[in-house]
Structure formats: C-alpha cells, structure tokens
Short mmCIF file of N, CA and C in Angstrom, two decimals:
data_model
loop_
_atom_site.label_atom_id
_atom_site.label_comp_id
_atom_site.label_asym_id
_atom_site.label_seq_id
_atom_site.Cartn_x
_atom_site.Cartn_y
_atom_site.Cartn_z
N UNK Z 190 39.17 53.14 -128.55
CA UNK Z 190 38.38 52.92 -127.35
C UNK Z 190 37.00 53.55 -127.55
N UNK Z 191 35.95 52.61 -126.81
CA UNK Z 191 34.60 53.35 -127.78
C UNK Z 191 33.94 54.23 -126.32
N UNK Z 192 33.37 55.25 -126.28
CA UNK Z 192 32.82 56.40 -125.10
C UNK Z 192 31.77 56.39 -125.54
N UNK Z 193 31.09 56.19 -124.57
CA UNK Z 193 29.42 56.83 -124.08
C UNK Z 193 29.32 57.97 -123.38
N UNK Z 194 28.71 58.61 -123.47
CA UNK Z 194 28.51 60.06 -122.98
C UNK Z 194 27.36 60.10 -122.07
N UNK Z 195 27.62 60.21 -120.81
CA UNK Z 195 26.30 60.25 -120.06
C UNK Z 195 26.19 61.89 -119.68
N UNK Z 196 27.30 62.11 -119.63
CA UNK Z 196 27.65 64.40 -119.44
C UNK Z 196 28.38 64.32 -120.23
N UNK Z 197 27.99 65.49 -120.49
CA UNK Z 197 29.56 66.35 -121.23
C UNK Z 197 30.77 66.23 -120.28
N UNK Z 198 30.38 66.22 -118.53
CA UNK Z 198 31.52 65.98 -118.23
C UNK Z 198 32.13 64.57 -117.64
N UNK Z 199 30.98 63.79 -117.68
CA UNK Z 199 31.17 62.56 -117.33
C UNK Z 199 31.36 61.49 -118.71
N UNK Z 200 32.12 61.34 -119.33
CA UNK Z 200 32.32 60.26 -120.03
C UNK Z 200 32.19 58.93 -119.68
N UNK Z 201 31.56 57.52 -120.12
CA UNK Z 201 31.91 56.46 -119.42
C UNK Z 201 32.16 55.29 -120.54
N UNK Z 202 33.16 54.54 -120.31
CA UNK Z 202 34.16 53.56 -121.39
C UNK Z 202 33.56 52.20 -120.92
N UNK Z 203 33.50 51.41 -121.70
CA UNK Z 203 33.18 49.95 -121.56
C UNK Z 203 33.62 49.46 -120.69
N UNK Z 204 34.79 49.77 -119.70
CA UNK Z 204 34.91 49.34 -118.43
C UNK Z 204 34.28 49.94 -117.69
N UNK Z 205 33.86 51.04 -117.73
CA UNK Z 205 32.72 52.09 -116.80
C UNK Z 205 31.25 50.79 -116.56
N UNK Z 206 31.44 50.93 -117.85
CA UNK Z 206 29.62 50.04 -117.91
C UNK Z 206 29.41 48.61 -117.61
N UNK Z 207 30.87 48.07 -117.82
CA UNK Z 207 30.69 46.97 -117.10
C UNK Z 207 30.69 46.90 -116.06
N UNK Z 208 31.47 47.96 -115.15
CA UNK Z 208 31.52 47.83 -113.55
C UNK Z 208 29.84 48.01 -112.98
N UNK Z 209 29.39 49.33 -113.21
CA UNK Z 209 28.08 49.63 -113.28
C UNK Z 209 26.99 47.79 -113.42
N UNK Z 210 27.28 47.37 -114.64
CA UNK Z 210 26.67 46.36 -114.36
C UNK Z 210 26.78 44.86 -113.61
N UNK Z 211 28.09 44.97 -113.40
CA UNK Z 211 28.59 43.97 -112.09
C UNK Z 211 27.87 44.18 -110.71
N UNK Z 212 27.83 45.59 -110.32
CA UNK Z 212 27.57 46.09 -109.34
C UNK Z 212 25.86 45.80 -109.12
N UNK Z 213 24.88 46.40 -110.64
CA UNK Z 213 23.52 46.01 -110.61
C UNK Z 213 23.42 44.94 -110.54
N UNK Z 214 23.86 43.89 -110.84
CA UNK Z 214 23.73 42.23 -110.56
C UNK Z 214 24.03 41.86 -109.08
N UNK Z 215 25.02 41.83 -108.78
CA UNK Z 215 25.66 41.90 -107.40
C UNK Z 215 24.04 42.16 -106.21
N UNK Z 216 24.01 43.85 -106.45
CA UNK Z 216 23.09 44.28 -105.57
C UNK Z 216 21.63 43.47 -105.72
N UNK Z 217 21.52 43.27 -107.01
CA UNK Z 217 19.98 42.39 -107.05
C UNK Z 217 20.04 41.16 -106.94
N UNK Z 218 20.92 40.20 -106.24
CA UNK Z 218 20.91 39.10 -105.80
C UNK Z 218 21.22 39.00 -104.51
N UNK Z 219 21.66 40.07 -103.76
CA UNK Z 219 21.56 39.97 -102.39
C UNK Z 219 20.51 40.04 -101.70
N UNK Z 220 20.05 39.72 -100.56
CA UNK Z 220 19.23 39.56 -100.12
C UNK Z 220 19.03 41.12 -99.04
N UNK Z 221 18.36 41.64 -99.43
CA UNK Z 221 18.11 42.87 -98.60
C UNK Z 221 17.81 42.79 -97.40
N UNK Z 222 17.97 43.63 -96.42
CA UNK Z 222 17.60 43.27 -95.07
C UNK Z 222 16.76 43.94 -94.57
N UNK Z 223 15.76 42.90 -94.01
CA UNK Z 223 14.55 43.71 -93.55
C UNK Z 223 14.57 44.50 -92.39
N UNK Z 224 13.68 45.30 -92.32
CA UNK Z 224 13.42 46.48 -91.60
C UNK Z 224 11.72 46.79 -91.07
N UNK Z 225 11.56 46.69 -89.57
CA UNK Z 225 10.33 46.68 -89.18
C UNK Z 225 10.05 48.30 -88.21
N UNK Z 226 9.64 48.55 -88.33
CA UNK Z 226 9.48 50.35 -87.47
C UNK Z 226 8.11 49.84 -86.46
N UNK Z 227 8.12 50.40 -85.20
CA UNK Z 227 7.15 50.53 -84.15
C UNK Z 227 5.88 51.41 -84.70
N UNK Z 228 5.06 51.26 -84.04
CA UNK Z 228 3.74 51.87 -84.64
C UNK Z 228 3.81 53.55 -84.68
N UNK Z 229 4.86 54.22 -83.58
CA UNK Z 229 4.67 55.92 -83.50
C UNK Z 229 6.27 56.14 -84.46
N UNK Z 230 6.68 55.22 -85.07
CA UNK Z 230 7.89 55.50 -85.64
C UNK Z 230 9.18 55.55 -85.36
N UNK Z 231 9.24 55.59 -83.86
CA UNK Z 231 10.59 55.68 -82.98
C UNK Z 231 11.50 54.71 -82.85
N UNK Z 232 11.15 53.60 -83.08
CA UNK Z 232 12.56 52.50 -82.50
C UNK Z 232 12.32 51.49 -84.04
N UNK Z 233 13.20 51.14 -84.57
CA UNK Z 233 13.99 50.39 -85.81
C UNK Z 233 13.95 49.38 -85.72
N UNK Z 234 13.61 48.15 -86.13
CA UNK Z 234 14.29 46.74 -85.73
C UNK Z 234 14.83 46.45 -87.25
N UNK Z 235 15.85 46.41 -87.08
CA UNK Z 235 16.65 45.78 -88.28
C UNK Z 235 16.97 44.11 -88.48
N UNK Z 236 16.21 43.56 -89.28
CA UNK Z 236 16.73 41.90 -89.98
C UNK Z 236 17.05 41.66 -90.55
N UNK Z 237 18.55 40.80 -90.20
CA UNK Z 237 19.79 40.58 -91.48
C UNK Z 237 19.27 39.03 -91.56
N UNK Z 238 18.58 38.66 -93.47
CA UNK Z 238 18.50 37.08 -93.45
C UNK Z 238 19.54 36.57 -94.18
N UNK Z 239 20.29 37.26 -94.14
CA UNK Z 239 21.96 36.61 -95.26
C UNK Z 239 22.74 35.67 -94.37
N UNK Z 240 23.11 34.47 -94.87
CA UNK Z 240 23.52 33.60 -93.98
C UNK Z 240 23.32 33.48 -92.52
N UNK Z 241 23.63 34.41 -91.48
CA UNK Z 241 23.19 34.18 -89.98
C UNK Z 241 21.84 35.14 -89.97
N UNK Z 242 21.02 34.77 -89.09
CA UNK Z 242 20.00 35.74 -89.00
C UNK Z 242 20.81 36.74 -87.96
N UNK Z 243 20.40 37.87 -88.21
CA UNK Z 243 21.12 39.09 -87.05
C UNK Z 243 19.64 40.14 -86.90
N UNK Z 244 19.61 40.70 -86.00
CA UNK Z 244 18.88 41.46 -85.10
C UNK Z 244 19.18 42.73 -84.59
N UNK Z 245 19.03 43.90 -85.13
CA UNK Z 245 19.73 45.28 -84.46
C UNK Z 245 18.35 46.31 -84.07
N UNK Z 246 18.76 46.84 -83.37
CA UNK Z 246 18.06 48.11 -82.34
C UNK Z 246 18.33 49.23 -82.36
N UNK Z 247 17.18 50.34 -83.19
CA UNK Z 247 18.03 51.84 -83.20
C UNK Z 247 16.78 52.74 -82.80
N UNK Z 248 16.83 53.63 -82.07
CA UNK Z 248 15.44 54.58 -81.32
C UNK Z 248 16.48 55.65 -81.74
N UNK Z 249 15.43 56.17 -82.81
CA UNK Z 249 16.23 57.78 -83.52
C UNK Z 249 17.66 57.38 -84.32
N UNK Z 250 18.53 58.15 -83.84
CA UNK Z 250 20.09 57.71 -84.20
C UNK Z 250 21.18 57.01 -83.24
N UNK Z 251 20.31 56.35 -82.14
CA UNK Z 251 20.60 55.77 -80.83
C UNK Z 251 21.11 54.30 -80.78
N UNK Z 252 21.99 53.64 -81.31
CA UNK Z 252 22.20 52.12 -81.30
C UNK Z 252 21.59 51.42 -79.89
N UNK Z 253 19.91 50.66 -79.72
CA UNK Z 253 19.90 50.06 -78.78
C UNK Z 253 20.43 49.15 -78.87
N UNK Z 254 20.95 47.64 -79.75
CA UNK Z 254 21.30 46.77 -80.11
C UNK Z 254 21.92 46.60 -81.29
N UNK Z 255 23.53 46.22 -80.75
CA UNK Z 255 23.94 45.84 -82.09
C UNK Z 255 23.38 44.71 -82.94
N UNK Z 256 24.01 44.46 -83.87
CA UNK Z 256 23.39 43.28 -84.62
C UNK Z 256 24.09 41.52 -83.96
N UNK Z 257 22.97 41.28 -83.51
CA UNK Z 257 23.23 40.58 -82.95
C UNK Z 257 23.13 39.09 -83.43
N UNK Z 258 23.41 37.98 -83.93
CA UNK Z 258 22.87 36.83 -83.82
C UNK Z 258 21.69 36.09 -83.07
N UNK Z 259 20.82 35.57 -84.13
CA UNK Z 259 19.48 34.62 -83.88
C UNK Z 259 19.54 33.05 -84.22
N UNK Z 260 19.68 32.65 -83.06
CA UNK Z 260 20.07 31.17 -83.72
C UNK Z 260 19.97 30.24 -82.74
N UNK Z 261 18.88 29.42 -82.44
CA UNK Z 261 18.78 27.93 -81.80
C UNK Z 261 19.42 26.61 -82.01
N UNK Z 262 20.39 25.88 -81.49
CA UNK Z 262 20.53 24.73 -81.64
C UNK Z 262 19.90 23.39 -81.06
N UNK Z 263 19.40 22.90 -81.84
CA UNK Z 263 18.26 21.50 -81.23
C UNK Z 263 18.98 20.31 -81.29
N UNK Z 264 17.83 19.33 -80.98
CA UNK Z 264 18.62 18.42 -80.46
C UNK Z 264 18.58 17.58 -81.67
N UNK Z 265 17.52 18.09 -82.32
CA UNK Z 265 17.93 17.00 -83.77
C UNK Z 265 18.80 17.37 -85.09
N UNK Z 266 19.95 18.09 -84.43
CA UNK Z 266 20.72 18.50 -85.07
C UNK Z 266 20.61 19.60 -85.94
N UNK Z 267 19.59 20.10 -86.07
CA UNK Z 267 19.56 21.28 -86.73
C UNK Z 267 20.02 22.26 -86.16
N UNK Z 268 20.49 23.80 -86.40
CA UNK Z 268 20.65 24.90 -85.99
C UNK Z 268 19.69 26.11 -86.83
N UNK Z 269 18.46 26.16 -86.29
CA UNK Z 269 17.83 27.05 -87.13
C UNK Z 269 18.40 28.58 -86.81
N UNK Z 270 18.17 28.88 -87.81
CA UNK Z 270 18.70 30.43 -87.74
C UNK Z 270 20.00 30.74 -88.67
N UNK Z 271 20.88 30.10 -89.47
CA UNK Z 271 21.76 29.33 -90.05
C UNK Z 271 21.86 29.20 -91.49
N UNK Z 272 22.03 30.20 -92.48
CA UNK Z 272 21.92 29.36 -93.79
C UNK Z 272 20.27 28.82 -94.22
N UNK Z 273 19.48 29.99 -93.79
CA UNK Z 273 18.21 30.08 -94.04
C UNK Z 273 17.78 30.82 -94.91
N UNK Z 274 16.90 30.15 -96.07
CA UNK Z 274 16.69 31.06 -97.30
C UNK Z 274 15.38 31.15 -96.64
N UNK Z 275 14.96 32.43 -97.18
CA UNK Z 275 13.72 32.94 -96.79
C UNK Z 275 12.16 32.63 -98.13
N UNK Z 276 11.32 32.29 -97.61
CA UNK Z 276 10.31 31.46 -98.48
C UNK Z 276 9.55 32.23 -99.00
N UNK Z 277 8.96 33.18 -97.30
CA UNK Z 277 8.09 34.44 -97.94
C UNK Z 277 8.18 35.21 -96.48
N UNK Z 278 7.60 36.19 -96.32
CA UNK Z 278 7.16 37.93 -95.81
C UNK Z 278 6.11 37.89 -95.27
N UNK Z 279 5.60 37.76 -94.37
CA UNK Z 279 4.07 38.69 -94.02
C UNK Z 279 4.36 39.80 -92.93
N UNK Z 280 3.92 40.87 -93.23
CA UNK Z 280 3.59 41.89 -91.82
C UNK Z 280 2.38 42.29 -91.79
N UNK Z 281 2.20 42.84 -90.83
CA UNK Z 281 0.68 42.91 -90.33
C UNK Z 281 0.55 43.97 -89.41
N UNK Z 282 -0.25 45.06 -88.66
CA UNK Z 282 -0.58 45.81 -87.53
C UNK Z 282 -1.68 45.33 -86.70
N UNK Z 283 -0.91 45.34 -85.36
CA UNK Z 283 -2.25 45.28 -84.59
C UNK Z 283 -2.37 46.46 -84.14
N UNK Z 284 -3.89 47.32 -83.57
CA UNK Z 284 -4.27 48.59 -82.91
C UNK Z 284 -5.67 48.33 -82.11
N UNK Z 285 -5.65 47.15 -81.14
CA UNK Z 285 -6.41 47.18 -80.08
C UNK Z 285 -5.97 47.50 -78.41
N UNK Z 286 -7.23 47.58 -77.93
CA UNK Z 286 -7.32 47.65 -76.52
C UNK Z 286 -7.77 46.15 -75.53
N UNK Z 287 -6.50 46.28 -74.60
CA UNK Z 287 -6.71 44.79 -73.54
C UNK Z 287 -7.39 45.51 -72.30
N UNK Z 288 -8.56 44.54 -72.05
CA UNK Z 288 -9.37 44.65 -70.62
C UNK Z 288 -8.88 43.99 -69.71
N UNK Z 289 -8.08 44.56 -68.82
CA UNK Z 289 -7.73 43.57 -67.62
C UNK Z 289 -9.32 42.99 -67.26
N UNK Z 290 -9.13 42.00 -66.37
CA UNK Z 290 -10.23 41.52 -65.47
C UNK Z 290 -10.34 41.96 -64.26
N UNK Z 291 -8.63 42.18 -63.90
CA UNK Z 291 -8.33 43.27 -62.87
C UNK Z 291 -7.76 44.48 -62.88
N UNK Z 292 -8.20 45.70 -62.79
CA UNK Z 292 -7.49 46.98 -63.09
C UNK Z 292 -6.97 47.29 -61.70
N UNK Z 293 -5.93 46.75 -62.24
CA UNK Z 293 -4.60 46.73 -61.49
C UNK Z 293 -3.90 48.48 -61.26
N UNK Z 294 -3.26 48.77 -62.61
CA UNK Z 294 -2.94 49.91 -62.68
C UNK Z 294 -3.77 50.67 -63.90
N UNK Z 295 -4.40 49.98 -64.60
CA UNK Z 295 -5.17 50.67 -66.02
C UNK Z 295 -6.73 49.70 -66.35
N UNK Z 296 -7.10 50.51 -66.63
CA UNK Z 296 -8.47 49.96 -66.94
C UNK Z 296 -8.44 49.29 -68.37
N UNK Z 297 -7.41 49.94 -69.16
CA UNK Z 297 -7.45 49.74 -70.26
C UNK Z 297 -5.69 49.64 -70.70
N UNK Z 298 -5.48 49.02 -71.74
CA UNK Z 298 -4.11 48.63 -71.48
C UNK Z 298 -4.05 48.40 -73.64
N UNK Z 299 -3.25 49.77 -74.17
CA UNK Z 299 -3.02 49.45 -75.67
C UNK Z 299 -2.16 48.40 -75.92
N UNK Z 300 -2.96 48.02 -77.18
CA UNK Z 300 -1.85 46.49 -77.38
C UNK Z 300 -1.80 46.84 -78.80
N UNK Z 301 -1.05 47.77 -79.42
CA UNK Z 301 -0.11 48.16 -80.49
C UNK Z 301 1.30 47.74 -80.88
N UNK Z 302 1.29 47.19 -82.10
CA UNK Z 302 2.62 46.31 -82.12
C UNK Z 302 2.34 46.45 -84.09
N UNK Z 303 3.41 46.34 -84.88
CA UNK Z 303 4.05 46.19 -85.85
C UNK Z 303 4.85 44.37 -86.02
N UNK Z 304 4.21 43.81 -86.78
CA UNK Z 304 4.58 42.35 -86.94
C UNK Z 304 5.03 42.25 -88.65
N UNK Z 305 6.32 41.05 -88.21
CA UNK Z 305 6.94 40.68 -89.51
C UNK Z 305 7.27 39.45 -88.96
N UNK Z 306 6.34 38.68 -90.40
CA UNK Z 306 6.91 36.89 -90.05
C UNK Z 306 7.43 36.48 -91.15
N UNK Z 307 8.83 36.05 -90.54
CA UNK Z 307 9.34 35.43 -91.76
C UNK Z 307 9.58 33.89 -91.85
N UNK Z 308 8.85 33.22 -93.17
CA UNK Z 308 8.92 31.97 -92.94
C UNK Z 308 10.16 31.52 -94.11
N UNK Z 309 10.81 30.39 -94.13
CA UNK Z 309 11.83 30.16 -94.58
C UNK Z 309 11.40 28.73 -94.70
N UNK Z 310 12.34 28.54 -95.99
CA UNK Z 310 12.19 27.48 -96.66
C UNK Z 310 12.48 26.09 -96.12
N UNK Z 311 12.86 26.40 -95.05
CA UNK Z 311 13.27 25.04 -93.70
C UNK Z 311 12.34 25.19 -92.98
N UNK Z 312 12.05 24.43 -92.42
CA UNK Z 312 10.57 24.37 -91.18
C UNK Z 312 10.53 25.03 -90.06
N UNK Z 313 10.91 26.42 -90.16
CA UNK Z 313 11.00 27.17 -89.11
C UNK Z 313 10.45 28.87 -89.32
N UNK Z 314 10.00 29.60 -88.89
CA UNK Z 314 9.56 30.97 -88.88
C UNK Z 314 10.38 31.73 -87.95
N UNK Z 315 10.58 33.03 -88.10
CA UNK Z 315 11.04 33.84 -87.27
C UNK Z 315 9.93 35.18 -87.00
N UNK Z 316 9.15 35.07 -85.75
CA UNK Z 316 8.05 36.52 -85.24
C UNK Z 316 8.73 37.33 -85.21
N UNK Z 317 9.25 38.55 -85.35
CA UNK Z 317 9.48 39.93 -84.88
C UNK Z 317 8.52 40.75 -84.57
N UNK Z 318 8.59 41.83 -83.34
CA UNK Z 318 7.41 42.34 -83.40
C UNK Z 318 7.38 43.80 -82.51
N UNK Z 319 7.19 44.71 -83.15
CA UNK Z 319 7.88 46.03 -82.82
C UNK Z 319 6.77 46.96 -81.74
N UNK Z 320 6.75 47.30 -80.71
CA UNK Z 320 5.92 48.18 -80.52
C UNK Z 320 6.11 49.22 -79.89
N UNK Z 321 5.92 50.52 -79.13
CA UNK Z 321 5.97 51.71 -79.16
C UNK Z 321 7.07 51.82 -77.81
N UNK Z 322 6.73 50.79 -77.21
CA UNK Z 322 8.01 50.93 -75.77
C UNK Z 322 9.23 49.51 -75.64
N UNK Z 323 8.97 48.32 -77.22
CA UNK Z 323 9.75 47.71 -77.17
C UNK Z 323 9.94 46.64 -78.20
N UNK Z 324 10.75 45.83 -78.49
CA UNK Z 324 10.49 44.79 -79.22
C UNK Z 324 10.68 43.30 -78.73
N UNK Z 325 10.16 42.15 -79.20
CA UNK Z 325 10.38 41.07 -79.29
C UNK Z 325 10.35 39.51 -80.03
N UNK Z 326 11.17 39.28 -80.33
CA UNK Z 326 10.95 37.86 -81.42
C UNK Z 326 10.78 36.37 -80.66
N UNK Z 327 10.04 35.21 -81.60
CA UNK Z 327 10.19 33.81 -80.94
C UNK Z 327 10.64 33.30 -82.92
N UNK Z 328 10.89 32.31 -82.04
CA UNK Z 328 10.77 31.34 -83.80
C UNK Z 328 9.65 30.32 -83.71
N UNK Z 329 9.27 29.82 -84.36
CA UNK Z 329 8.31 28.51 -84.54
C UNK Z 329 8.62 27.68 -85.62
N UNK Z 330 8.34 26.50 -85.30
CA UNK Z 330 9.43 25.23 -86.03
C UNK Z 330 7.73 24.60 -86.27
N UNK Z 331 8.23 23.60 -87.75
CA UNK Z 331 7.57 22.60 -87.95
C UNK Z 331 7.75 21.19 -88.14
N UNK Z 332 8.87 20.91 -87.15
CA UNK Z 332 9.53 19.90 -87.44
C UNK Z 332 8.65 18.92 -86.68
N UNK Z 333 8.82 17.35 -87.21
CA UNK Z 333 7.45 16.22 -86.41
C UNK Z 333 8.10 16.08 -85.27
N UNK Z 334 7.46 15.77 -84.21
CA UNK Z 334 7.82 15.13 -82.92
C UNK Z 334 8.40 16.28 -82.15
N UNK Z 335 8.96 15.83 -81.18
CA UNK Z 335 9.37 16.98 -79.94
C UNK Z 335 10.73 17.08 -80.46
N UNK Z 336 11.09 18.57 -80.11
CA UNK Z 336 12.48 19.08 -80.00
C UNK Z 336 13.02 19.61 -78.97
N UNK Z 337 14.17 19.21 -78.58
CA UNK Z 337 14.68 20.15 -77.50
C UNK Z 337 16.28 21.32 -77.72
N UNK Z 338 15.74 22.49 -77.02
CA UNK Z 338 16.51 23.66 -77.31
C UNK Z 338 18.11 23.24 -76.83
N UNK Z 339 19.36 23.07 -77.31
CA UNK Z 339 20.29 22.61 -76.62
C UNK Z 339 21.05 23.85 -75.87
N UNK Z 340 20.72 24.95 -77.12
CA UNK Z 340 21.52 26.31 -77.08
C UNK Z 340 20.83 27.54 -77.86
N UNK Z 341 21.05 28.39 -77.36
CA UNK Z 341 20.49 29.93 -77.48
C UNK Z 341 21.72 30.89 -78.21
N UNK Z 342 21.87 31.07 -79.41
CA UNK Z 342 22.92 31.59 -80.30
C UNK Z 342 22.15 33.04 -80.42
N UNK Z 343 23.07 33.91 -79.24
CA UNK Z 343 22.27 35.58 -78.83
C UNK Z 343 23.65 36.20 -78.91
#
C-alpha cells in the first residue's frame, strides 16, 4: 500500500487522496450561493441559484427568513425561477439623498441600498436589494409580447 505523508501524524493512502479529490471536484462545480449584506452590515440576504431560486433573512445570528422559494408561473408556460443557470453577476451601491417635494416627515430622506442582479441564461433577471432597515427583490423577463403572472411560488 503506497503512503503519503502530510504529518508525521497524519498519514494519507490513495484512498485518502482520492476522497480529498472527489470532494475538490464536487465543491467546484456547485454553484455557490450568493450572499448580499446591507450597507451598515446588519441584515444578510442569502441566494440559493441551485435548481429552485431560494431567499433567506438573517440580522446578526437572528433567522428573519427562512429560505424560502422564488418562483413565478406565467402564462406562457414558463416557471421562471426553476432550473435557472445563472449567465452573469452584477452588484452595485447606491449612497444618495431623496428630496421630497413635500417634507412630510423629513426634509431629506437616505436612499442607501446594496444591489445584486442576477441575470440567467433564460430571459429573466432576478433584483435583490439590501438596505439598512430592509430588503426587497422583483424579477424582470425578456420574453416578446405580454405575459401574465398565473402564480407567486413564495
């Protein structure tokens, strides 16, 4: 039997190293799941794009949202959200100030937010978008002609 020596006290045998490299393959073909943070650091948004899209919520070590399912069904038969390979990534920060026209309660009103768009190789995008007191996503489709929403997969 042939040994590699990684310690003196760790020995590892050709089944050692093959597991090791099952495991590095394995892990580098999965699809990692993205992760978007609010602008002061406090609340998590977690995105699972492995087969269903999923959606989770954590402020500190606080589960706001489990992982939840993202998924529209239309009327032209698609179900986006579904067995979506992902195409590409963009995130972005915004750090401006909104002027009401009416100062209602603020003269001035921060519009700070953490953005991740993910577009996917089917004609659809998913917004996420994190900011200091909350989050929220839409999707956007590029499919021709009108679609209608049949169902909301939450």
């Amino acid at each position: 039997m042939l040994r590699l020596i990684f310690s003196r006290r760790t020995p590892l045998t050709l089944r050692g190293i093959a597991a090791l490299l099952a495991l590095a393959v394995a892990s580098a073909t999965t699809v990692a799941d993205e992760t978007l943070w609010s602008p002061n650091g406090k609340l998590r948004v977690d995105i699972d794009t492995r087969q269903q899209l999923r959606i989770a919520l954590r402020a500190g070590d606080e589960v706001l949202l489990q992982p939840s399912a993202l998924a529209l069904s239309l009327n032209n038969g698609v179900t986006v959200g579904v067995d979506a390979e992902v195409k590409q990534l963009k995130r972005q920060q915004n750090r401006s100030v909104i002027t009401p026209v009416v100062a209602y309660k603020r003269q001035h009103i921060r519009d700070d937010y953490n953005e991740l768009r993910i577009d996917f190789k089917q004609p659809y995008s998913l917004i996420v978008r994190a900011a200091d007191d909350g989050i929220a996503w839409r999707f956007e489709t590029r499919f021709g002609g009108r679609i209608i929403v049949l169902d909301e997969l939450v």
